[in-house]
Amino acid sequence: MLLRFQVTNHASLLEEQDLSLVAADRHPERAEFPSPSGSEFAVPVVAVYGTNASGKSNVIDSIGWMRSAVLSSFRRWDPSGGVPRRPFALGHDAAGRPSSFAVDFVVGGVHHQFGFSVDDERVTEEWLYYYPEGRQRRLYERGADDTVTFGRWLTGRRKLIAELLRPNSLYLSVAAAQGHDQLGEVFRWFRSGLRMATDHDFSQRLDHTIGLCLEGRDGQEAQPVLDLLRYADLGVSGLEIQDWDENVREDHQRITQALREALGDKVRIQGDAKHRVRVEHRTAEGVFPLDLAYESSGTRTWIGLIGPVITTLAGGGVLCVDELDARLHPYLVDALVGMFQSPEINGRGAQLVFSTHEAALLGRNVRTELFRDQVWFTEKDPRTLATGLFPLTDFSVRASADNLERRYLGGRYGAVPHLDDDLLREVAVAFRHEGGREAGKAAEADEGRAPGAA
């Protein structure tokens, strides 16, 4: 499970920002998970609110970037291509400052701390500690000159791995590629225990859902997928899954390769799904399948989420979703959050971290109640346009009396847009003037038209 995340100089997150999943209060009606020391409890859900362009999606993206660096820095990054980071782009000499990422998490029943810093060319710092029996023990520390200092608790071929280290690859990534057992467990947490759901990875998430269906064709494993499909009241009775025609697959691969060669990293190309999916609809006249492309964006979104949701709830781990409310009805968002919040459903330590605009989740007309230590806000500094991340626990909240939804929309906690009505009036004046000019042009054109020409 995830306890804390920290980021500096990524996208709009210029200064150090901290996101905590440690419970500030105990609530028996929600799933809560004790840390190995027993002194802290982790919450099952965290929601990040903010205006458009306030940086809430960048909070999710920064977690995803850290995960990608762990999984890809050794195997996929160009050895001579530096570090593909995203520093703050609006001044303040951010390009010359390192970007840093750090995480507190629990894997194998033991608390770990992992982090690193990078600039455009290399990893400038990296560290990994763990806390067996509650005491900090160093596994390794890496300096700017790629010198790695090992703690005596790190076993295995640690020096051989250090010899394979590149300036722009993480030691953890190299260790996993070399099959290091002890560090491989930490690597697998990033690969399988930390999952992302954004617009850029829909095809992978769809494949995840389809994979669960295919695994369950001869058993019951597919039933939760079908149950959640029907639960959403989308008019869906099942999924028809077929392999793509080989000619179609080859054509798609050729087009994709041509785009990559022509545009390079200037365009993001979404990977193709491994199977053709048609959605079955049952009517009084029978079952009729429709290609997934013809379904509503909400139906596609829900199908793409089912796989990661089921896997996370069944096995534990963290699911990070950008704009959970996008394309989904508020009742469905409420139900999904409720699955993670429920002690009856979520017994494996699963956690959901998501960004959203859905203020109804803070109100009293929902089945799932988010408590004050589960709500975070993003707001941009008007001078620097850098994002600040802060929790609702910074404010005095009376759980029994305060309507969080009304107070949030009323601006009591910030993180809401400041709409300038004077600008709307100027727009209205401009429209009136533009309308007058257009009417004048039309009149002049009518006057110049020949008699009888209609």
Coordinates of N, CA and C in Angstrom, one line a residue, residues 115-274:
G115 N 13.4 6.8 -3.6 CA 13.3 8.1 -4.3 C 14.5 8.3 -5.2
F116 N 14.4 9.3 -6.0 CA 15.5 9.7 -6.9 C 15.3 11.1 -7.4
S117 N 16.4 11.7 -7.9 CA 16.4 13.0 -8.5 C 17.1 12.8 -9.9
V118 N 16.6 13.6 -10.9 CA 17.1 13.6 -12.2 C 17.2 15.0 -12.8
D119 N 18.2 15.2 -13.6 CA 18.2 16.4 -14.5 C 18.0 16.0 -15.9
D120 N 18.3 16.8 -16.9 CA 18.1 16.5 -18.3 C 19.0 15.3 -18.8
E121 N 20.1 15.1 -18.1 CA 21.1 14.2 -18.6 C 21.2 12.9 -17.8
R122 N 20.9 12.9 -16.5 CA 21.3 11.8 -15.7 C 20.5 11.7 -14.4
V123 N 20.6 10.6 -13.7 CA 20.2 10.5 -12.4 C 21.2 11.1 -11.4
T124 N 20.8 12.0 -10.7 CA 21.7 12.7 -9.8 C 21.7 12.2 -8.4
E125 N 20.7 11.4 -8.0 CA 20.6 10.9 -6.7 C 19.5 9.7 -6.7
E126 N 19.8 8.7 -5.9 CA 18.8 7.6 -5.8 C 19.0 6.9 -4.4
W127 N 17.9 6.5 -3.8 CA 18.0 5.9 -2.5 C 16.9 4.9 -2.3
L128 N 17.2 3.9 -1.4 CA 16.2 2.9 -1.0 C 16.5 2.5 0.4
Y129 N 15.5 2.6 1.3 CA 15.6 2.2 2.7 C 14.4 1.3 3.0
Y130 N 14.6 0.5 4.0 CA 13.4 -0.2 4.5 C 13.5 -0.3 6.0
Y131 N 12.4 -0.7 6.6 CA 12.2 -0.6 8.0 C 11.7 -2.0 8.6
P132 N 12.5 -3.0 8.5 CA 12.2 -4.2 9.3 C 12.3 -4.0 10.8
E133 N 11.3 -4.4 11.5 CA 11.2 -4.2 12.9 C 11.2 -2.8 13.3
G134 N 10.7 -1.9 12.4 CA 10.5 -0.5 12.6 C 11.7 0.4 12.6
R135 N 12.9 -0.2 12.3 CA 14.1 0.7 12.3 C 14.6 0.8 10.9
Q136 N 15.0 2.1 10.6 CA 15.5 2.3 9.2 C 16.8 1.6 8.9
R137 N 16.9 0.9 7.8 CA 18.1 0.3 7.3 C 18.3 0.6 5.9
R138 N 19.5 1.0 5.6 CA 19.9 1.4 4.2 C 20.1 0.2 3.3
L139 N 19.4 0.1 2.2 CA 19.7 -0.9 1.2 C 20.8 -0.3 0.2
Y140 N 20.5 0.9 -0.3 CA 21.6 1.5 -1.1 C 21.3 3.0 -1.2
E141 N 22.4 3.7 -1.5 CA 22.4 5.2 -1.8 C 23.3 5.4 -3.0
R142 N 22.8 6.3 -3.9 CA 23.6 6.6 -5.1 C 23.8 8.1 -5.2
G143 N 25.0 8.5 -5.5 CA 25.4 9.9 -5.6 C 25.4 10.3 -7.0
A144 N 25.8 11.6 -7.2 CA 25.8 12.2 -8.5 C 26.8 11.6 -9.5
D145 N 27.9 11.1 -8.9 CA 28.9 10.5 -9.8 C 28.7 9.0 -10.0
D146 N 27.4 8.5 -9.7 CA 27.0 7.1 -9.9 C 27.7 6.2 -9.0
T147 N 28.3 6.7 -7.9 CA 28.9 5.8 -6.9 C 27.7 5.3 -6.0
V148 N 27.6 4.0 -5.8 CA 26.6 3.4 -5.1 C 27.1 2.9 -3.8
T149 N 26.5 3.3 -2.6 CA 26.9 2.8 -1.3 C 25.9 1.9 -0.8
F150 N 26.3 0.7 -0.5 CA 25.4 -0.4 -0.1 C 25.3 -0.5 1.4
G151 N 24.1 -0.8 1.9 CA 23.9 -1.2 3.3 C 24.2 -2.7 3.4
R152 N 24.6 -3.2 4.6 CA 24.9 -4.6 4.7 C 23.7 -5.5 4.6
W153 N 22.5 -4.9 4.6 CA 21.2 -5.7 4.5 C 20.9 -6.0 3.0
L154 N 21.6 -5.4 2.1 CA 21.3 -5.7 0.7 C 22.2 -6.8 0.3
T155 N 21.6 -7.9 -0.2 CA 22.4 -9.1 -0.6 C 22.4 -9.2 -2.1
G156 N 23.1 -10.3 -2.6 CA 23.1 -10.5 -4.0 C 24.2 -9.8 -4.8
R157 N 24.1 -9.8 -6.1 CA 25.2 -9.3 -6.9 C 25.1 -7.8 -7.1
R158 N 25.3 -7.1 -6.0 CA 25.0 -5.7 -6.0 C 26.1 -4.9 -6.8
K159 N 27.4 -5.4 -6.7 CA 28.4 -4.6 -7.4 C 28.4 -4.9 -8.9
L160 N 28.0 -6.1 -9.3 CA 27.9 -6.4 -10.7 C 26.8 -5.5 -11.3
I161 N 25.7 -5.3 -10.6 CA 24.7 -4.5 -11.1 C 25.2 -3.0 -11.2
A162 N 25.9 -2.6 -10.2 CA 26.5 -1.2 -10.3 C 27.4 -1.0 -11.5
E163 N 28.1 -2.1 -11.9 CA 28.9 -1.9 -13.1 C 28.1 -1.8 -14.4
L164 N 26.9 -2.2 -14.4 CA 26.0 -2.1 -15.6 C 25.2 -0.8 -15.6
L165 N 25.4 0.0 -14.5 CA 24.6 1.2 -14.4 C 25.0 2.2 -15.4
R166 N 24.0 2.8 -16.0 CA 24.2 4.0 -16.9 C 23.8 5.3 -16.2
P167 N 24.4 6.4 -16.6 CA 24.0 7.6 -16.0 C 22.5 7.9 -16.0
N168 N 21.8 7.5 -17.0 CA 20.4 7.8 -17.1 C 19.5 6.6 -16.8
S169 N 20.0 5.6 -16.1 CA 19.1 4.5 -15.6 C 19.1 4.4 -14.1
L170 N 18.0 4.0 -13.6 CA 17.9 3.8 -12.1 C 18.6 2.4 -11.7
Y171 N 19.2 2.4 -10.6 CA 19.8 1.2 -10.1 C 18.8 0.1 -9.9
L172 N 17.6 0.5 -9.4 CA 16.5 -0.4 -9.2 C 16.1 -1.1 -10.5
S173 N 16.1 -0.3 -11.6 CA 15.7 -0.9 -12.9 C 16.7 -1.9 -13.4
V174 N 18.0 -1.5 -13.2 CA 19.1 -2.5 -13.6 C 19.0 -3.8 -12.8
A175 N 18.8 -3.6 -11.5 CA 18.7 -4.8 -10.6 C 17.6 -5.7 -11.0
A176 N 16.5 -5.2 -11.3 CA 15.3 -6.0 -11.7 C 15.6 -6.7 -13.0
A177 N 16.3 -6.0 -14.0 CA 16.6 -6.7 -15.3 C 17.6 -7.8 -15.1
Q178 N 18.4 -7.7 -14.0 CA 19.4 -8.8 -13.7 C 18.9 -9.8 -12.8
G179 N 17.6 -9.8 -12.5 CA 17.0 -10.8 -11.7 C 17.3 -10.8 -10.2
H180 N 17.6 -9.6 -9.7 CA 17.9 -9.5 -8.3 C 16.7 -9.8 -7.4
D181 N 16.7 -10.8 -6.6 CA 15.5 -11.2 -5.9 C 15.0 -10.2 -4.9
Q182 N 15.9 -9.6 -4.1 CA 15.4 -8.7 -3.1 C 14.9 -7.4 -3.6
L183 N 15.6 -6.8 -4.6 CA 15.1 -5.6 -5.2 C 14.0 -5.9 -6.2
G184 N 14.0 -7.1 -6.8 CA 12.9 -7.5 -7.7 C 11.5 -7.3 -7.1
E185 N 11.4 -7.6 -5.8 CA 10.1 -7.5 -5.1 C 9.7 -6.0 -5.1
V186 N 10.6 -5.1 -4.9 CA 10.3 -3.6 -4.9 C 9.9 -3.2 -6.3
F187 N 10.7 -3.7 -7.3 CA 10.4 -3.4 -8.7 C 9.0 -3.9 -9.1
R188 N 8.6 -5.1 -8.6 CA 7.3 -5.6 -8.9 C 6.2 -4.8 -8.3
W189 N 6.4 -4.2 -7.2 CA 5.4 -3.3 -6.6 C 5.1 -2.2 -7.6
F190 N 6.1 -1.6 -8.2 CA 5.9 -0.5 -9.2 C 5.2 -1.1 -10.4
R191 N 5.5 -2.3 -10.8 CA 4.9 -2.8 -12.1 C 3.5 -3.3 -11.8
S192 N 3.2 -4.0 -10.8 CA 2.0 -4.7 -10.6 C 1.1 -4.1 -9.4
G193 N 1.8 -3.5 -8.4 CA 1.1 -3.0 -7.3 C 0.7 -1.5 -7.4
L194 N 1.2 -0.9 -8.5 CA 0.9 0.5 -8.7 C 0.4 0.6 -10.2
R195 N -0.9 0.8 -10.3 CA -1.5 0.8 -11.7 C -2.0 2.2 -12.0
M196 N -2.0 2.5 -13.3 CA -2.4 3.8 -13.8 C -3.6 3.7 -14.7
A197 N -4.5 4.7 -14.7 CA -5.6 4.7 -15.7 C -5.8 6.1 -16.1
T198 N -5.3 6.4 -17.3 CA -5.4 7.7 -18.0 C -5.8 7.6 -19.4
D199 N -6.1 8.7 -20.1 CA -6.5 8.6 -21.5 C -5.5 7.9 -22.3
H200 N -4.2 8.0 -21.9 CA -3.1 7.5 -22.8 C -3.0 6.0 -22.8
D201 N -3.6 5.3 -21.8 CA -3.4 3.8 -21.7 C -4.6 3.0 -21.8
F202 N -5.6 3.6 -22.5 CA -6.9 2.9 -22.6 C -6.8 1.5 -23.2
S203 N -6.0 1.4 -24.3 CA -5.9 0.1 -25.0 C -5.3 -1.0 -24.0
Q204 N -4.3 -0.6 -23.2 CA -3.8 -1.6 -22.2 C -4.8 -1.9 -21.2
R205 N -5.6 -1.0 -20.7 CA -6.6 -1.3 -19.7 C -7.7 -2.1 -20.3
L206 N -8.1 -1.9 -21.6 CA -9.0 -2.7 -22.3 C -8.5 -4.1 -22.4
D207 N -7.3 -4.3 -22.7 CA -6.7 -5.6 -22.8 C -6.7 -6.3 -21.4
H208 N -6.5 -5.5 -20.4 CA -6.6 -6.1 -19.0 C -8.0 -6.7 -18.8
T209 N -9.0 -5.9 -19.1 CA -10.4 -6.4 -18.9 C -10.7 -7.6 -19.8
I210 N -10.2 -7.6 -21.0 CA -10.4 -8.7 -21.9 C -9.7 -9.9 -21.4
G211 N -8.5 -9.7 -20.9 CA -7.7 -10.8 -20.4 C -8.4 -11.6 -19.2
L212 N -9.1 -10.8 -18.4 CA -9.9 -11.4 -17.3 C -11.0 -12.2 -17.9
C213 N -11.6 -11.7 -18.9 CA -12.7 -12.5 -19.5 C -12.2 -13.8 -20.2
L214 N -11.1 -13.7 -20.9 CA -10.6 -14.9 -21.5 C -10.1 -15.9 -20.5
E215 N -9.5 -15.5 -19.4 CA -9.1 -16.4 -18.4 C -10.3 -17.1 -17.8
G216 N -11.4 -16.5 -17.8 CA -12.6 -17.1 -17.1 C -13.5 -17.8 -18.0
R217 N -13.2 -18.0 -19.2 CA -14.1 -18.7 -20.1 C -14.5 -20.1 -19.7
D218 N -13.6 -20.8 -19.0 CA -13.8 -22.1 -18.6 C -14.1 -22.2 -17.1
G219 N -14.2 -21.0 -16.4 CA -14.4 -21.0 -15.0 C -15.3 -19.8 -14.6
Q220 N -15.0 -19.3 -13.4 CA -15.8 -18.2 -12.8 C -15.1 -16.9 -12.8
E221 N -13.8 -16.9 -13.3 CA -13.1 -15.7 -13.1 C -13.7 -14.5 -13.9
A222 N -14.4 -14.8 -15.0 CA -15.0 -13.7 -15.8 C -16.2 -13.1 -15.2
Q223 N -16.8 -13.8 -14.2 CA -18.1 -13.3 -13.6 C -18.1 -11.9 -13.0
P224 N -17.0 -11.6 -12.3 CA -17.0 -10.2 -11.8 C -17.0 -9.1 -12.9
V225 N -16.4 -9.4 -14.0 CA -16.4 -8.5 -15.2 C -17.8 -8.3 -15.7
L226 N -18.5 -9.4 -15.9 CA -19.9 -9.4 -16.4 C -20.8 -8.7 -15.4
D227 N -20.6 -9.0 -14.1 CA -21.4 -8.4 -13.1 C -21.3 -6.9 -13.1
L228 N -20.0 -6.4 -13.2 CA -19.8 -4.9 -13.2 C -20.3 -4.3 -14.5
L229 N -20.3 -5.0 -15.6 CA -20.8 -4.5 -16.8 C -22.3 -4.3 -16.7
R230 N -23.0 -5.3 -16.1 CA -24.4 -5.2 -15.9 C -24.8 -4.2 -14.8
Y231 N -24.0 -4.1 -13.8 CA -24.2 -3.3 -12.7 C -24.3 -1.8 -13.1
A232 N -23.6 -1.4 -14.1 CA -23.5 0.0 -14.6 C -24.8 0.4 -15.3
D233 N -25.7 -0.6 -15.6 CA -26.9 -0.2 -16.3 C -26.7 0.4 -17.6
L234 N -25.8 -0.1 -18.4 CA -25.4 0.4 -19.7 C -26.2 -0.3 -20.8
G235 N -27.1 -1.3 -20.5 CA -27.8 -2.0 -21.5 C -26.9 -3.1 -22.1
V236 N -25.8 -3.5 -21.4 CA -24.8 -4.4 -21.9 C -25.1 -5.8 -21.2
S237 N -25.1 -6.9 -22.0 CA -25.3 -8.2 -21.4 C -24.0 -9.0 -21.5
G238 N -23.0 -8.6 -22.2 CA -21.8 -9.4 -22.3 C -20.8 -8.8 -23.4
L239 N -19.7 -9.4 -23.5 CA -18.7 -9.0 -24.5 C -18.4 -10.2 -25.5
E240 N -18.3 -9.8 -26.7 CA -17.8 -10.8 -27.8 C -16.4 -10.4 -28.1
I241 N -15.5 -11.4 -27.9 CA -14.1 -11.1 -28.1 C -13.5 -12.0 -29.2
Q242 N -12.9 -11.4 -30.2 CA -12.3 -12.1 -31.3 C -10.9 -11.6 -31.6
D243 N -10.1 -12.4 -32.2 CA -8.7 -12.0 -32.6 C -8.9 -11.1 -33.8
W244 N -8.0 -10.1 -34.0 CA -8.0 -9.3 -35.1 C -7.6 -10.1 -36.4
D245 N -8.2 -9.7 -37.5 CA -7.8 -10.2 -38.8 C -6.3 -9.8 -39.0
E246 N -5.5 -10.8 -39.4 CA -4.1 -10.5 -39.5 C -3.7 -9.4 -40.5
N247 N -4.5 -9.3 -41.5 CA -4.3 -8.2 -42.5 C -4.5 -6.8 -41.9
V248 N -5.6 -6.7 -41.1 CA -5.9 -5.5 -40.4 C -4.8 -5.1 -39.4
R249 N -4.3 -6.1 -38.7 CA -3.3 -5.9 -37.7 C -2.0 -5.4 -38.4
E250 N -1.6 -6.0 -39.5 CA -0.4 -5.6 -40.2 C -0.6 -4.2 -40.8
D251 N -1.8 -3.8 -41.3 CA -2.0 -2.5 -41.8 C -1.8 -1.5 -40.7
H252 N -2.4 -1.8 -39.6 CA -2.3 -0.8 -38.4 C -0.9 -0.7 -38.0
Q253 N -0.1 -1.7 -38.0 CA 1.3 -1.6 -37.5 C 2.1 -0.8 -38.5
R254 N 1.8 -1.0 -39.8 CA 2.6 -0.2 -40.8 C 2.3 1.3 -40.7
I255 N 1.0 1.6 -40.5 CA 0.6 3.0 -40.4 C 1.3 3.6 -39.1
T256 N 1.2 2.9 -38.0 CA 1.8 3.3 -36.7 C 3.3 3.6 -36.9
Q257 N 4.0 2.6 -37.5 CA 5.4 2.8 -37.7 C 5.8 4.0 -38.6
A258 N 5.0 4.2 -39.6 CA 5.2 5.3 -40.5 C 5.0 6.6 -39.7
L259 N 4.0 6.7 -38.9 CA 3.8 7.9 -38.1 C 5.0 8.2 -37.1
R260 N 5.4 7.1 -36.5 CA 6.6 7.2 -35.5 C 7.8 7.7 -36.3
E261 N 8.1 7.2 -37.5 CA 9.3 7.6 -38.2 C 9.2 9.0 -38.7
A262 N 7.9 9.5 -39.0 CA 7.8 10.8 -39.6 C 7.7 11.9 -38.5
L263 N 7.1 11.5 -37.3 CA 6.9 12.5 -36.3 C 7.7 12.3 -35.0
G264 N 8.3 11.2 -34.9 CA 9.1 10.9 -33.7 C 8.3 11.1 -32.4
D265 N 8.9 11.8 -31.5 CA 8.3 12.0 -30.2 C 7.3 13.2 -30.1
K266 N 7.0 13.7 -31.3 CA 6.1 14.9 -31.4 C 4.6 14.5 -31.2
V267 N 4.4 13.2 -31.4 CA 3.0 12.7 -31.3 C 3.0 11.5 -30.4
R268 N 1.9 11.3 -29.6 CA 1.7 10.2 -28.8 C 0.8 9.2 -29.6
I269 N 1.2 8.0 -29.8 CA 0.4 7.1 -30.6 C -0.1 6.0 -29.6
Q270 N -1.4 5.9 -29.5 CA -2.0 4.9 -28.6 C -1.8 3.5 -29.1
G271 N -1.4 2.6 -28.3 CA -1.2 1.2 -28.8 C -2.5 0.6 -29.2
D272 N -2.4 -0.4 -30.1 CA -3.6 -1.0 -30.6 C -4.0 -2.2 -29.6
A273 N -5.3 -2.3 -29.4 CA -5.8 -3.4 -28.6 C -5.5 -4.8 -29.2
K274 N -5.3 -5.8 -28.4 CA -4.9 -7.1 -28.9 C -6.1 -7.8 -29.5

